[in-house]
Short mmCIF file of C-alpha atoms and ligand atoms in Angstrom, two decimals:
data_model
loop_
_atom_site.label_atom_id
_atom_site.label_comp_id
_atom_site.label_asym_id
_atom_site.label_seq_id
_atom_site.Cartn_x
_atom_site.Cartn_y
_atom_site.Cartn_z
CA MET A 30 3.57 34.36 -33.70
CA ILE A 31 0.76 34.08 -35.25
CA GLU A 32 0.64 32.00 -38.83
CA VAL A 33 -0.90 34.01 -41.64
CA GLU A 34 -2.24 31.38 -44.30
CA ASN A 35 -3.95 31.85 -48.17
CA LEU A 36 -7.30 30.69 -47.89
CA ILE A 37 -8.48 29.20 -51.02
CA GLY A 38 -11.80 27.33 -51.77
CA GLY A 39 -11.75 26.75 -48.43
CA GLU A 40 -8.89 25.89 -47.44
CA TYR A 41 -5.72 26.83 -45.80
CA SER A 42 -1.86 26.30 -47.20
CA THR A 43 1.21 26.75 -45.76
CA ALA A 44 3.55 28.40 -47.36
CA ALA A 45 7.21 27.37 -48.65
CA GLU A 46 8.84 31.04 -48.07
CA SER A 47 7.29 34.00 -45.58
CA PHE A 48 7.72 37.13 -44.33
CA ASP A 49 7.52 39.10 -41.24
CA ASP A 50 4.32 40.85 -40.35
CA ILE A 51 6.33 43.83 -37.30
CA CYS A 52 4.26 45.33 -34.66
CA PRO A 53 4.67 49.29 -35.13
CA SER A 54 4.53 49.54 -30.56
CA ASP A 55 7.33 47.69 -30.09
CA GLY A 56 9.45 46.53 -33.48
CA SER A 57 8.88 42.81 -32.16
CA ILE A 58 8.16 40.39 -34.91
CA ILE A 59 3.83 38.75 -34.09
CA ALA A 60 3.10 36.86 -37.45
CA SER A 61 4.33 35.62 -40.41
CA ILE A 62 2.99 36.14 -44.03
CA PRO A 63 3.22 33.95 -46.90
CA ARG A 64 4.87 34.59 -50.17
CA THR A 65 3.17 32.33 -52.66
CA MET A 66 1.86 33.10 -56.07
CA MET A 67 -1.39 31.53 -55.81
CA VAL A 68 -3.48 34.41 -57.42
CA ASP A 69 -4.58 31.88 -60.04
CA ASP A 70 -5.87 28.54 -57.94
CA ALA A 71 -7.58 31.69 -55.87
CA VAL A 72 -9.18 32.90 -59.13
CA LYS A 73 -10.06 28.83 -60.08
CA ALA A 74 -11.22 28.53 -56.49
CA ALA A 75 -13.25 31.81 -56.85
CA GLU A 76 -14.79 30.81 -60.69
CA ASN A 77 -16.10 27.25 -59.32
CA ALA A 78 -17.90 29.51 -57.04
CA GLN A 79 -19.37 31.75 -58.83
CA PRO A 80 -22.58 29.59 -60.74
CA GLY A 81 -24.05 28.38 -57.03
CA TRP A 82 -23.22 31.67 -55.21
CA GLY A 83 -25.05 34.00 -58.08
CA ALA A 84 -28.04 31.58 -58.14
CA LEU A 85 -28.90 32.49 -54.43
CA SER A 86 -31.12 34.91 -54.43
CA LEU A 87 -30.80 38.86 -53.09
CA GLU A 88 -32.47 37.72 -49.77
CA GLN A 89 -30.48 34.15 -49.57
CA ARG A 90 -27.47 36.86 -49.69
CA ALA A 91 -28.48 39.25 -47.32
CA ASP A 92 -29.68 36.67 -45.06
CA TRP A 93 -25.26 35.53 -44.75
CA LEU A 94 -24.35 38.87 -44.54
CA ASP A 95 -26.63 38.78 -41.67
CA LYS A 96 -24.41 35.69 -40.33
CA ILE A 97 -21.08 37.22 -40.72
CA ALA A 98 -22.02 40.15 -39.10
CA ASP A 99 -23.35 37.41 -35.85
CA ALA A 100 -20.07 36.14 -35.73
CA LEU A 101 -18.11 38.68 -36.09
CA GLU A 102 -19.89 40.92 -33.00
CA SER A 103 -19.50 37.70 -31.04
CA GLN A 104 -15.81 37.99 -31.54
CA HIS A 105 -15.73 41.72 -31.50
CA ARG A 106 -13.32 42.20 -28.68
CA GLN A 107 -10.65 39.27 -30.07
CA LEU A 108 -10.73 41.15 -33.46
CA ALA A 109 -9.98 44.28 -32.00
CA GLU A 110 -7.29 43.26 -30.04
CA LEU A 111 -5.59 41.80 -33.30
CA GLU A 112 -6.46 45.55 -34.81
CA ALA A 113 -4.79 46.69 -31.90
CA LEU A 114 -1.72 44.12 -32.22
CA ASP A 115 -1.17 45.26 -36.26
CA THR A 116 -1.79 48.05 -36.72
CA GLY A 117 -0.29 49.57 -33.49
CA LYS A 118 -3.37 51.52 -32.39
CA PRO A 119 -5.40 52.00 -29.07
CA LEU A 120 -7.95 48.48 -28.29
CA GLU A 121 -10.65 51.45 -28.09
CA VAL A 122 -10.15 52.76 -31.60
CA ALA A 123 -9.89 49.36 -33.00
CA MET A 124 -13.35 48.86 -30.50
CA GLU A 125 -15.33 51.35 -31.41
CA VAL A 126 -13.38 52.82 -35.06
CA ASP A 127 -12.49 49.35 -37.03
CA ILE A 128 -14.53 46.34 -35.76
CA SER A 129 -17.97 48.15 -35.22
CA ARG A 130 -17.71 49.66 -38.70
CA SER A 131 -16.50 46.05 -39.93
CA ILE A 132 -19.99 44.38 -37.96
CA GLU A 133 -21.89 47.36 -39.46
CA ASN A 134 -21.01 46.87 -42.75
CA PHE A 135 -22.56 43.61 -43.68
CA ARG A 136 -25.32 44.44 -41.39
CA PHE A 137 -25.79 48.10 -43.46
CA PHE A 138 -25.31 46.27 -47.13
CA ALA A 139 -27.98 43.56 -45.92
CA GLU A 140 -30.89 45.82 -44.78
CA PHE A 141 -30.22 48.26 -47.25
CA SER A 142 -31.01 45.45 -49.64
CA ARG A 143 -34.30 44.76 -48.42
CA ASN A 144 -35.23 48.13 -48.87
CA MET A 145 -33.88 48.35 -52.47
CA PRO A 146 -36.61 49.62 -55.12
CA GLU A 147 -37.04 47.83 -57.92
CA GLU A 148 -35.83 49.17 -60.99
CA VAL A 149 -38.57 49.49 -64.20
CA PHE A 150 -39.04 52.64 -66.31
CA GLU A 151 -42.63 52.21 -67.98
CA MET A 152 -42.86 53.56 -71.13
CA GLU A 153 -46.49 54.36 -73.12
CA ASP A 154 -46.02 51.05 -75.01
CA ALA A 155 -43.93 49.24 -73.44
CA THR A 156 -42.56 48.26 -69.77
CA ASN A 157 -37.93 48.64 -68.84
CA THR A 158 -37.04 46.22 -66.04
CA VAL A 159 -33.36 46.46 -64.31
CA LEU A 160 -31.58 43.13 -63.59
CA ARG A 161 -28.04 43.64 -61.51
CA LYS A 162 -26.13 40.53 -62.66
CA PRO A 163 -23.19 40.22 -61.11
CA VAL A 164 -19.91 40.82 -61.92
CA GLY A 165 -17.81 37.72 -61.55
CA VAL A 166 -15.22 37.09 -60.06
CA VAL A 167 -13.43 40.33 -58.36
CA GLY A 168 -10.30 41.81 -57.14
CA LEU A 169 -10.44 43.35 -53.92
CA ILE A 170 -7.21 45.19 -52.74
CA SER A 171 -6.85 46.85 -49.22
CA PRO A 172 -5.07 49.76 -47.33
CA TRP A 173 -3.18 49.26 -44.01
CA ASN A 174 -4.62 52.17 -42.00
CA LEU A 175 -8.26 50.68 -41.40
CA PRO A 176 -7.50 46.86 -42.59
CA LEU A 177 -10.72 45.21 -41.42
CA TYR A 178 -13.45 48.09 -42.15
CA LEU A 179 -12.16 48.89 -45.74
CA LEU A 180 -11.32 45.21 -47.29
CA THR A 181 -15.29 44.20 -45.45
CA TRP A 182 -16.67 47.92 -46.91
CA LYS A 183 -15.54 45.98 -50.61
CA VAL A 184 -16.75 42.70 -49.18
CA ALA A 185 -20.19 43.20 -47.66
CA PRO A 186 -21.45 44.68 -51.06
CA ALA A 187 -19.47 42.67 -53.49
CA LEU A 188 -21.02 39.52 -52.25
CA LEU A 189 -24.08 40.58 -52.03
CA MET A 190 -24.15 41.23 -55.99
CA GLY A 191 -23.54 37.44 -56.41
CA ASN A 192 -20.05 38.05 -57.07
CA THR A 193 -17.26 35.60 -56.00
CA ILE A 194 -13.89 37.23 -54.70
CA ILE A 195 -10.28 37.21 -54.05
CA ALA A 196 -9.10 39.88 -51.14
CA LYS A 197 -5.34 41.09 -51.04
CA PRO A 198 -5.43 42.61 -47.56
CA SER A 199 -2.44 45.05 -46.83
CA GLU A 200 1.21 43.17 -46.16
CA ILE A 201 1.51 45.25 -43.43
CA THR A 202 -1.56 44.53 -41.77
CA PRO A 203 -2.93 40.70 -42.06
CA LEU A 204 -4.75 39.59 -39.67
CA THR A 205 -7.83 40.46 -39.12
CA ALA A 206 -8.41 39.46 -42.78
CA HIS A 207 -6.68 36.10 -41.49
CA ARG A 208 -9.28 35.61 -38.87
CA LEU A 209 -12.22 36.77 -41.39
CA GLY A 210 -11.26 33.95 -43.76
CA GLN A 211 -11.56 31.16 -40.41
CA ILE A 212 -14.29 32.92 -39.01
CA LEU A 213 -15.77 32.06 -42.64
CA CYS A 214 -15.07 28.85 -42.92
CA GLU A 215 -16.46 28.10 -39.14
CA ILE A 216 -19.57 29.44 -40.09
CA GLY A 217 -19.74 27.01 -42.66
CA PHE A 218 -19.94 29.50 -45.56
CA PRO A 219 -19.98 27.92 -48.99
CA ALA A 220 -15.87 27.33 -50.11
CA GLY A 221 -14.55 29.15 -52.55
CA VAL A 222 -16.49 32.59 -52.91
CA VAL A 223 -14.13 34.20 -50.13
CA ASN A 224 -10.86 33.70 -51.58
CA ILE A 225 -7.92 35.22 -49.68
CA VAL A 226 -4.78 35.73 -50.49
CA HIS A 227 -1.61 37.37 -48.88
CA GLY A 228 1.75 39.10 -49.96
CA TYR A 229 3.46 41.59 -51.35
CA GLY A 230 1.22 44.18 -53.88
CA PRO A 231 3.71 44.12 -56.35
CA GLU A 232 3.99 40.63 -56.31
CA ILE A 233 1.11 38.96 -55.17
CA GLY A 234 -1.58 42.61 -55.74
CA GLN A 235 -0.31 42.75 -59.66
CA SER A 236 -0.80 39.32 -60.49
CA LEU A 237 -4.29 39.87 -59.54
CA VAL A 238 -5.09 43.27 -61.47
CA GLU A 239 -3.39 41.41 -64.81
CA HIS A 240 -5.26 38.08 -64.15
CA PRO A 241 -7.90 37.73 -67.53
CA ALA A 242 -10.45 36.13 -65.27
CA VAL A 243 -11.20 38.80 -63.31
CA LYS A 244 -13.57 40.87 -63.90
CA ALA A 245 -13.46 44.00 -61.56
CA ILE A 246 -11.08 45.29 -58.78
CA SER A 247 -12.10 47.52 -56.37
CA PHE A 248 -8.86 49.56 -54.94
CA THR A 249 -7.94 51.42 -52.16
CA GLY A 250 -4.57 52.77 -51.54
CA GLY A 251 -1.97 55.44 -52.31
CA THR A 252 -1.85 57.62 -55.71
CA ALA A 253 1.01 56.11 -57.10
CA THR A 254 0.00 52.50 -56.61
CA GLY A 255 -3.62 53.41 -58.04
CA ARG A 256 -2.33 54.69 -60.83
CA LEU A 257 -0.49 51.66 -61.46
CA VAL A 258 -3.38 49.26 -61.47
CA ALA A 259 -5.25 51.61 -63.37
CA ARG A 260 -2.58 51.36 -66.27
CA THR A 261 -2.59 47.87 -65.80
CA ALA A 262 -6.56 47.07 -65.75
CA ALA A 263 -8.05 49.41 -67.25
CA PRO A 264 -6.76 48.39 -71.65
CA MET A 265 -8.66 44.85 -69.84
CA PHE A 266 -12.10 46.94 -69.83
CA LYS A 267 -12.08 45.76 -66.19
CA LYS A 268 -14.68 47.66 -63.84
CA LEU A 269 -12.56 49.90 -61.55
CA SER A 270 -12.96 51.82 -58.51
CA LEU A 271 -10.04 53.86 -57.00
CA GLU A 272 -10.17 55.33 -53.45
CA LEU A 273 -6.82 56.96 -53.27
CA GLY A 274 -4.79 59.44 -51.40
CA GLY A 275 -6.27 62.61 -49.57
CA LYS A 276 -4.75 66.35 -48.26
CA ASN A 277 -8.09 67.31 -46.73
CA SER A 278 -8.64 70.95 -45.48
CA SER A 279 -10.56 72.24 -41.85
CA ILE A 280 -11.65 75.36 -42.60
CA ILE A 281 -12.39 77.35 -39.67
CA LEU A 282 -14.17 80.65 -40.27
CA ASP A 283 -14.64 83.85 -38.55
CA ASP A 284 -18.34 82.58 -37.00
CA ALA A 285 -17.03 79.36 -36.11
CA ASP A 286 -18.22 78.10 -32.75
CA LEU A 287 -14.73 76.86 -30.99
CA GLY A 288 -15.86 74.98 -28.85
CA LEU A 289 -17.17 72.77 -31.06
CA ALA A 290 -14.47 73.86 -34.03
CA VAL A 291 -11.09 73.23 -31.87
CA PRO A 292 -12.24 70.01 -30.45
CA GLY A 293 -13.45 68.70 -34.19
CA VAL A 294 -10.43 69.86 -35.73
CA VAL A 295 -8.18 67.76 -33.26
CA ARG A 296 -9.73 64.56 -34.14
CA ALA A 297 -9.59 65.20 -37.58
CA GLY A 298 -5.97 66.27 -37.74
CA PHE A 299 -5.44 63.03 -35.25
CA LEU A 300 -7.59 60.20 -35.06
CA ASN A 301 -5.53 57.15 -35.99
CA SER A 302 -2.01 58.94 -35.49
CA GLY A 303 -3.16 61.02 -39.18
CA GLN A 304 -3.99 58.07 -41.24
CA ILE A 305 -6.74 57.69 -42.12
CA CYS A 306 -7.50 59.14 -46.03
CA LEU A 307 -10.19 61.56 -44.82
CA CYS A 308 -8.76 63.47 -42.16
CA GLY A 309 -7.72 67.45 -42.22
CA SER A 310 -4.01 67.71 -42.27
CA ARG A 311 -4.26 71.68 -43.37
CA ILE A 312 -5.86 73.83 -41.33
CA LEU A 313 -6.86 76.99 -42.41
CA VAL A 314 -8.47 79.14 -40.42
CA HIS A 315 -9.33 83.07 -40.10
CA SER A 316 -7.37 85.42 -39.38
CA SER A 317 -9.19 87.30 -36.39
CA ILE A 318 -9.84 84.26 -34.77
CA TYR A 319 -5.83 83.34 -35.63
CA ASP A 320 -4.52 83.39 -32.07
CA GLU A 321 -7.37 81.86 -29.82
CA PHE A 322 -7.76 78.95 -32.21
CA LEU A 323 -4.47 78.26 -31.81
CA GLU A 324 -3.88 78.54 -28.54
CA SER A 325 -6.76 75.95 -27.70
CA PHE A 326 -5.38 74.57 -29.92
CA LEU A 327 -2.58 73.66 -28.88
CA ALA A 328 -3.41 73.16 -25.50
CA ALA A 329 -5.57 70.29 -26.63
CA VAL A 330 -3.01 68.90 -28.63
CA SER A 331 -0.96 68.98 -25.91
CA GLU A 332 -3.55 66.59 -23.96
CA LEU A 333 -3.58 63.93 -27.27
CA LYS A 334 -1.88 59.90 -26.57
CA ILE A 335 -2.13 58.89 -30.08
CA GLY A 336 -0.26 55.10 -31.28
CA PRO A 337 2.39 54.60 -32.92
CA VAL A 338 2.48 54.97 -37.09
CA ILE A 339 2.69 52.00 -38.70
CA SER A 340 6.16 51.29 -39.81
CA GLU A 341 9.68 51.83 -39.91
CA ASN A 342 9.47 53.47 -43.31
CA HIS A 343 6.51 55.28 -42.57
CA MET A 344 7.86 56.87 -39.82
CA ALA A 345 10.83 57.77 -41.63
CA LYS A 346 8.93 59.34 -44.27
CA VAL A 347 7.00 61.30 -41.91
CA LEU A 348 10.00 62.02 -40.49
CA SER A 349 11.23 63.19 -43.47
CA PHE A 350 7.94 65.96 -44.03
CA ILE A 351 8.41 67.33 -40.79
CA ASP A 352 12.62 68.30 -41.54
CA LEU A 353 11.05 69.54 -45.07
CA ALA A 354 8.64 71.58 -43.32
CA VAL A 355 11.70 73.21 -41.49
CA ALA A 356 13.49 73.59 -44.92
CA GLU A 357 10.59 75.22 -46.41
CA GLY A 358 10.69 78.00 -43.57
CA GLY A 359 8.02 76.42 -41.23
CA ASP A 360 7.95 76.98 -37.15
CA ILE A 361 6.93 73.71 -35.22
CA VAL A 362 5.12 74.79 -32.46
CA ALA A 363 4.14 71.29 -31.09
CA GLY A 364 5.99 67.49 -31.87
CA GLY A 365 8.20 67.31 -34.37
CA LEU A 366 10.36 64.84 -32.72
CA ARG A 367 10.29 60.65 -32.60
CA SER A 368 8.71 60.15 -29.14
CA GLU A 369 9.68 57.06 -27.96
CA ASP A 370 12.54 54.68 -28.22
CA ASP A 371 10.19 51.37 -28.71
CA GLY A 372 8.52 51.58 -31.84
CA PHE A 373 7.58 53.78 -34.53
CA HIS A 374 6.20 56.35 -32.23
CA ILE A 375 6.07 60.25 -33.55
CA GLU A 376 4.92 62.97 -31.19
CA ALA A 377 1.84 64.93 -32.56
CA THR A 378 3.34 67.77 -33.98
CA VAL A 379 1.77 71.26 -35.81
CA ILE A 380 3.59 73.35 -37.94
CA THR A 381 2.58 76.78 -38.46
CA GLY A 382 4.11 79.74 -41.33
CA LEU A 383 4.48 77.90 -43.97
CA SER A 384 2.69 78.73 -47.16
CA HIS A 385 -0.15 77.00 -47.93
CA ASP A 386 0.99 75.51 -51.39
CA SER A 387 4.50 74.80 -49.95
CA ARG A 388 5.18 70.40 -50.33
CA THR A 389 4.58 70.09 -46.71
CA ALA A 390 1.08 71.58 -46.70
CA THR A 391 -0.50 69.82 -50.61
CA GLU A 392 1.62 66.62 -50.51
CA GLU A 393 0.19 63.38 -48.53
CA ILE A 394 2.16 62.48 -45.40
CA PHE A 395 -0.42 60.37 -43.57
CA GLY A 396 0.78 61.07 -39.94
CA PRO A 397 0.73 62.77 -36.87
CA VAL A 398 2.03 66.53 -38.64
CA VAL A 399 -0.98 69.37 -39.39
CA THR A 400 0.52 72.56 -41.01
CA ILE A 401 -1.65 75.11 -39.99
CA HIS A 402 -2.36 78.54 -42.10
CA ARG A 403 -3.69 82.24 -41.81
CA PHE A 404 -6.77 83.78 -44.44
CA ASP A 405 -8.59 86.69 -44.77
CA SER A 406 -11.85 86.32 -46.60
CA ASP A 407 -14.10 83.51 -47.62
CA ALA A 408 -12.97 83.18 -51.46
CA GLU A 409 -9.47 83.19 -50.28
CA ALA A 410 -10.37 80.52 -47.58
CA VAL A 411 -11.67 78.60 -51.22
CA GLU A 412 -8.70 78.94 -53.24
CA MET A 413 -6.43 78.02 -50.73
CA ALA A 414 -8.30 74.84 -49.68
CA ASN A 415 -8.67 73.74 -53.30
CA CYS A 416 -4.97 74.10 -54.40
CA THR A 417 -4.14 70.56 -53.93
CA ASP A 418 -4.17 68.12 -56.38
CA TYR A 419 -6.40 65.62 -54.13
CA GLY A 420 -10.16 65.75 -54.20
CA LEU A 421 -11.34 63.97 -51.23
CA ALA A 422 -12.67 65.46 -47.99
CA GLY A 423 -12.44 69.01 -46.12
CA SER A 424 -14.65 70.20 -42.83
CA VAL A 425 -15.93 73.94 -42.28
CA TRP A 426 -16.77 74.63 -39.22
CA SER A 427 -19.16 77.94 -39.55
CA LYS A 428 -22.15 79.24 -37.34
CA ASN A 429 -24.03 80.69 -40.67
CA ARG A 430 -22.04 79.85 -43.69
CA GLY A 431 -20.78 76.37 -43.33
CA GLU A 432 -22.83 74.78 -46.07
CA GLU A 433 -22.56 77.52 -48.65
CA LEU A 434 -18.66 77.48 -48.51
CA ALA A 435 -18.81 73.43 -48.62
CA LYS A 436 -20.31 73.91 -52.45
CA GLN A 437 -17.41 75.17 -53.41
CA ILE A 438 -14.86 72.94 -52.14
CA GLU A 439 -13.72 70.40 -54.87
CA SER A 440 -13.40 67.45 -53.28
CA GLY A 441 -16.36 64.31 -53.24
CA MET A 442 -17.77 64.84 -49.34
CA VAL A 443 -17.23 67.99 -47.41
CA TRP A 444 -18.80 67.97 -43.89
CA VAL A 445 -19.91 71.31 -42.10
CA ASN A 446 -19.45 71.72 -37.76
CA THR A 447 -18.80 67.69 -37.78
CA TRP A 448 -15.64 65.33 -39.34
CA LEU A 449 -15.72 61.95 -40.16
CA HIS A 450 -19.79 61.80 -39.62
CA ARG A 451 -20.81 58.83 -41.73
CA ASP A 452 -24.02 57.79 -43.92
CA LEU A 453 -23.16 54.64 -45.26
CA ARG A 454 -26.39 55.44 -48.15
CA VAL A 455 -24.20 58.93 -49.40
CA PRO A 456 -21.45 58.70 -52.02
CA PHE A 457 -17.78 58.07 -51.02
CA GLY A 458 -15.31 58.74 -53.14
CA GLY A 459 -12.80 61.51 -54.14
CA ILE A 460 -12.43 63.81 -57.02
CA LYS A 461 -8.90 64.70 -58.96
CA ASP A 462 -6.14 62.76 -58.09
CA SER A 463 -7.85 61.04 -54.52
CA GLY A 464 -9.63 58.44 -57.17
CA VAL A 465 -12.33 57.95 -59.78
CA GLY A 466 -15.62 56.45 -58.83
CA ARG A 467 -17.77 55.89 -55.91
CA GLU A 468 -18.44 53.46 -52.78
CA GLY A 469 -21.70 53.32 -49.90
CA GLY A 470 -25.49 52.16 -50.41
CA MET A 471 -25.87 51.96 -54.43
CA TRP A 472 -23.34 53.02 -55.90
CA SER A 473 -21.69 49.97 -54.38
CA LEU A 474 -24.42 47.85 -55.30
CA GLY A 475 -23.61 49.63 -58.53
CA PHE A 476 -19.85 49.23 -58.71
CA PHE A 477 -20.15 45.34 -58.26
CA SER A 478 -23.00 44.42 -60.66
CA GLU A 479 -23.78 44.57 -64.41
CA ALA A 480 -26.69 46.59 -64.60
CA ILE A 481 -29.09 44.98 -67.84
CA ASN A 482 -32.31 46.29 -69.19
CA ILE A 483 -34.89 44.14 -70.21
CA CYS A 484 -37.52 46.19 -72.28
CA VAL A 485 -40.76 44.15 -73.15
CA LYS A 486 -43.16 45.58 -75.59
CA HIS A 487 -46.77 45.46 -74.64
CA ASN A 488 -49.12 43.09 -76.46
CA ASP A 489 -51.08 45.53 -77.93
CA LEU A 490 -54.15 42.86 -77.96
CA GLN A 491 -54.13 42.53 -74.28
CA ALA A 492 -55.80 45.47 -72.15
CA ARG A 493 -53.28 47.09 -69.93
CA VAL A 494 -54.09 47.73 -66.61
P1 NAD B 14 -0.69 51.37 -50.89
O1 NAD B 14 -1.13 52.02 -52.29
O2 NAD B 14 1.22 51.30 -50.68
O3 NAD B 14 -0.84 49.51 -50.91
C1 NAD B 14 -2.49 49.76 -50.81
C2 NAD B 14 -2.51 48.12 -51.28
O4 NAD B 14 -2.45 48.17 -52.78
C3 NAD B 14 -2.17 46.75 -50.59
O5 NAD B 14 -2.86 45.72 -50.19
C4 NAD B 14 -0.92 47.07 -51.57
O6 NAD B 14 0.31 45.44 -50.84
C5 NAD B 14 -1.24 46.98 -53.07
N1 NAD B 14 -0.49 47.06 -54.36
C6 NAD B 14 0.93 47.80 -54.14
N2 NAD B 14 1.29 47.47 -54.69
C7 NAD B 14 0.45 47.19 -56.06
C8 NAD B 14 0.57 46.79 -57.37
N3 NAD B 14 1.19 47.23 -57.72
N4 NAD B 14 -0.48 46.25 -57.66
C9 NAD B 14 -1.26 46.17 -57.30
N5 NAD B 14 -1.96 46.11 -55.82
C10 NAD B 14 -0.88 46.73 -55.39
O7 NAD B 14 -1.49 52.12 -49.72
P2 NAD B 14 -0.84 52.30 -48.26
O8 NAD B 14 -0.10 52.19 -47.88
O9 NAD B 14 -1.54 50.58 -47.29
O10 NAD B 14 -1.79 52.35 -47.38
C11 NAD B 14 -1.74 54.07 -47.34
C12 NAD B 14 -2.93 54.70 -48.35
O11 NAD B 14 -4.21 54.49 -48.61
C13 NAD B 14 -3.08 56.55 -48.00
O12 NAD B 14 -2.38 57.27 -49.13
C14 NAD B 14 -4.10 56.67 -47.87
O13 NAD B 14 -5.07 57.77 -48.14
C15 NAD B 14 -4.48 55.57 -48.77
N6 NAD B 14 -6.33 55.32 -48.58
C16 NAD B 14 -7.52 55.80 -49.25
C17 NAD B 14 -8.77 55.64 -48.56
C18 NAD B 14 -9.45 56.20 -49.10
O14 NAD B 14 -10.99 55.41 -49.14
N7 NAD B 14 -9.86 56.89 -50.24
C19 NAD B 14 -8.39 55.10 -47.46
C20 NAD B 14 -7.72 54.11 -46.84
C21 NAD B 14 -6.51 54.88 -47.47
#
């Protein structure tokens, strides 16, 4: 039994009140999570630490990011075991996706900063330089589906730009964030620069967003929660980044290479039990190849071994969507049931026969459930793909027309003949109800800094070189 504690100013505090962390694989209690309101203390610690951390050079902070990456790397397997325990995902996925990427987040931003060009704009009679100052104390709120991966995607650029942090990990998966805090203490990372407060979102998360000394909120989570966060933070003029839900299409055109498309679309539908915001859960297939695609797709799905969904509540929500699909007239052609008595397992589920604008096909389910729909032309595929309120991601599978079609999809990113192929320099984020703002490369560094312009008029008496 692990006791998760708040990390404030480099110290851990034992909680008077706590609640249980449940393992999704078997429903057992694996940890206790503090339920103590310590946001004020965390803000004070972060305020005290900010001048010292902000005064380091970019290079010194980048060196710290590398040291953190080294420390995480030395604990790669232990961190993956904790992530697998807390989320129920297979250990290989935790090793290869979650923890590898968490390490890369620190290494990437450290290296990126070393290659950052100076921002200088020359005028005829003056020189403008852009200074990037820290925003100050920032709040980082993250979800349960990729716990350490998504938290460190915010921590690394926030630290690099000289901010001090209050991190609020998901109350459903606190273990790797807790371990990250311990690792920071073990390597002598300056106290108070990273503070971690655990607990329920509407209590701890909300009070973090409300706190006047927290100058920016970077939030990843559901669209409904994002709306609440925006409602609180926007009138306080906080910097706000919202990475929200998705309902993404995988589009298979008539000239697709099915040898590539079928495994790609299966992976996009079911990786992490379909619990990735980028998952392609609505599959649009050209009529001329529909039967051939469906047969191979179902054969591949029948071979899948997937982990549980995250919680009992979430399992009930996903199963209720399968009931809704039946009520809407859909055919369950694979799966459809809870698969084991222990834990929160649901079979990989494939639904056909629904309209592309049905609730099942347009609302975010966030589980191992996909719907498949037919189309007869590229224009119809685009219209079907764009008919949801979300606009996060998508993929197009085609030998010749993928890029052209991708440009017409209303979403923040579209992959052609691949999925979840990430270059960390590119903008990441959604349009429509999938969010506001972008993360990645310079977009993250821009969010976690205040860009200040210094304009120096040339002295006419001095010759300019
Ligand atoms: P959630 O919105 O329930 O919770 C996210 C975080 O917000 C948690 O830490 C939670 O404690 C906190 N929170 C809850 N209420 C709050 C409040 N009132 N004020 C401040 N914080 C609050 O989301 P979830 O169920 O943890 O994650 C799943 C959702 O996240 C899905 O919708 C998924 O699409 C989305 N997601 C989006 C991205 C992306 O990059 N766009 C990535 C991963 C997940």
